[in-house]
Amino acid sequence: MRATVTIVGRPNVGKSTLFNRLVGKRIAIVDSRAGVTRDRREGLVHYGDLNFNLVDTAGLEESKPATLERRMRDQTETAIHDADLVLVVIDGRTGLTPMDRHYNDLVRSSGKNALLVVNKAEAWAGEDTRLEAYSLGIDDPVALSAEHGDGVAAGNSLADRRQIGHDPV
């Protein structure tokens, strides 16, 4: 049985871009407007010597019961529950926000294995945020650029995180 990896984070941190990069094709819609991803997207990833199911989620926002936003939140929480590993994605250009801390707390309270991903970290753009992210207490944050592919290729620090599990190709 393949492991399941779920991508979570606040709106517009690059979750869908990372999903598309790892799946190897444009399945998820990517837009500069927040809230474009409304439901879970799933894909199969062949990443170096790893194979796993990847789940893209909508950004969680506070929401009232019986709303679309609440159903989106419920889908994200279900995806976290079903995951073997959760990638908590933050935006390296903006620094940590209260919403990033909220996601971190949600994932940590779930008891799931987690990896903190600092996206939009082309060259050294996200280094300050990566260092700040140690305060969240999730292992060693990985800096990458999902859009440009920096730090995403199999064999780099993201691929070396063996929490995903091996499933030879």
mmCIF file of C-alpha atoms in Angstrom, residues 47-132:
data_model
loop_
_atom_site.group_PDB
_atom_site.id
_atom_site.type_symbol
_atom_site.label_atom_id
_atom_site.label_comp_id
_atom_site.label_asym_id
_atom_site.label_seq_id
_atom_site.Cartn_x
_atom_site.Cartn_y
_atom_site.Cartn_z
ATOM 1 C CA TYR A 47 9.942 10.676 -6.759
ATOM 2 C CA GLY A 48 13.374 9.116 -7.010
ATOM 3 C CA ASP A 49 12.946 5.665 -5.509
ATOM 4 C CA LEU A 50 9.715 6.673 -3.762
ATOM 5 C CA ASN A 51 6.137 6.254 -4.948
ATOM 6 C CA PHE A 52 3.303 7.843 -3.001
ATOM 7 C CA ASN A 53 -0.163 9.313 -3.291
ATOM 8 C CA LEU A 54 -0.176 13.105 -3.023
ATOM 9 C CA VAL A 55 -3.148 15.193 -1.891
ATOM 10 C CA ASP A 56 -3.526 18.931 -2.552
ATOM 11 C CA THR A 57 -5.901 20.749 -0.203
ATOM 12 C CA ALA A 58 -7.685 24.085 -0.007
ATOM 13 C CA GLY A 59 -6.248 26.721 2.294
ATOM 14 C CA LEU A 60 -7.978 26.646 5.665
ATOM 15 C CA GLU A 61 -9.725 29.772 6.763
ATOM 16 C CA GLU A 62 -12.049 30.421 9.668
ATOM 17 C CA SER A 63 -15.566 29.610 8.531
ATOM 18 C CA LYS A 64 -19.135 29.327 9.739
ATOM 19 C CA PRO A 65 -20.994 25.987 9.736
ATOM 20 C CA ALA A 66 -22.969 25.028 6.595
ATOM 21 C CA THR A 67 -20.813 27.122 4.250
ATOM 22 C CA LEU A 68 -18.640 26.173 1.306
ATOM 23 C CA GLU A 69 -15.611 27.331 3.276
ATOM 24 C CA ARG A 70 -16.545 24.989 6.131
ATOM 25 C CA ARG A 71 -16.875 22.037 3.728
ATOM 26 C CA MET A 72 -13.447 22.918 2.301
ATOM 27 C CA ARG A 73 -12.022 22.991 5.823
ATOM 28 C CA ASP A 74 -13.609 19.619 6.616
ATOM 29 C CA GLN A 75 -12.034 18.127 3.454
ATOM 30 C CA THR A 76 -8.617 19.436 4.498
ATOM 31 C CA GLU A 77 -8.987 18.028 8.008
ATOM 32 C CA THR A 78 -9.992 14.645 6.542
ATOM 33 C CA ALA A 79 -6.925 14.722 4.265
ATOM 34 C CA ILE A 80 -4.697 15.360 7.301
ATOM 35 C CA HIS A 81 -6.341 12.482 9.150
ATOM 36 C CA ASP A 82 -5.783 10.113 6.196
ATOM 37 C CA ALA A 83 -2.136 11.163 5.627
ATOM 38 C CA ASP A 84 1.014 9.285 6.502
ATOM 39 C CA LEU A 85 2.980 12.518 6.127
ATOM 40 C CA VAL A 86 1.793 16.130 6.032
ATOM 41 C CA LEU A 87 3.747 18.824 4.203
ATOM 42 C CA VAL A 88 3.056 22.111 5.984
ATOM 43 C CA VAL A 89 3.807 24.787 3.368
ATOM 44 C CA ILE A 90 4.603 28.389 4.244
ATOM 45 C CA ASP A 91 5.514 31.336 2.005
ATOM 46 C CA GLY A 92 9.222 32.154 2.274
ATOM 47 C CA ARG A 93 8.699 35.703 1.042
ATOM 48 C CA THR A 94 6.216 36.778 3.706
ATOM 49 C CA GLY A 95 7.571 35.198 6.862
ATOM 50 C CA LEU A 96 5.513 33.321 9.417
ATOM 51 C CA THR A 97 1.932 34.453 9.947
ATOM 52 C CA PRO A 98 -0.604 33.587 12.649
ATOM 53 C CA MET A 99 -2.368 31.367 10.084
ATOM 54 C CA ASP A 100 0.899 29.450 9.484
ATOM 55 C CA ARG A 101 1.118 28.875 13.232
ATOM 56 C CA HIS A 102 -2.499 27.693 13.233
ATOM 57 C CA TYR A 103 -1.755 25.091 10.523
ATOM 58 C CA ASN A 104 1.322 23.991 12.374
ATOM 59 C CA ASP A 105 -0.677 23.525 15.592
ATOM 60 C CA LEU A 106 -3.423 21.647 13.742
ATOM 61 C CA VAL A 107 -0.962 19.226 12.157
ATOM 62 C CA ARG A 108 1.081 18.741 15.313
ATOM 63 C CA SER A 109 -2.060 18.019 17.334
ATOM 64 C CA SER A 110 -3.033 15.379 14.750
ATOM 65 C CA GLY A 111 0.030 13.332 15.696
ATOM 66 C CA LYS A 112 0.943 12.879 12.013
ATOM 67 C CA ASN A 113 4.490 12.951 10.700
ATOM 68 C CA ALA A 114 5.098 16.415 9.323
ATOM 69 C CA LEU A 115 7.640 18.206 7.189
ATOM 70 C CA LEU A 116 7.788 21.992 7.078
ATOM 71 C CA VAL A 117 8.268 23.359 3.548
ATOM 72 C CA VAL A 118 9.316 26.966 2.968
ATOM 73 C CA ASN A 119 8.150 27.668 -0.580
ATOM 74 C CA LYS A 120 9.001 30.626 -2.831
ATOM 75 C CA ALA A 121 12.592 30.427 -1.626
ATOM 76 C CA GLU A 122 14.392 30.994 -4.939
ATOM 77 C CA ALA A 123 18.109 31.469 -4.358
ATOM 78 C CA TRP A 124 18.197 32.716 -0.754
ATOM 79 C CA ALA A 125 14.859 34.562 -0.811
ATOM 80 C CA GLY A 126 13.277 32.431 1.922
ATOM 81 C CA GLU A 127 16.264 31.905 4.188
ATOM 82 C CA ASP A 128 15.057 34.316 6.902
ATOM 83 C CA THR A 129 11.668 32.580 6.933
ATOM 84 C CA ARG A 130 13.318 29.147 6.993
ATOM 85 C CA LEU A 131 15.309 30.149 10.052
ATOM 86 C CA GLU A 132 12.222 31.687 11.683
#
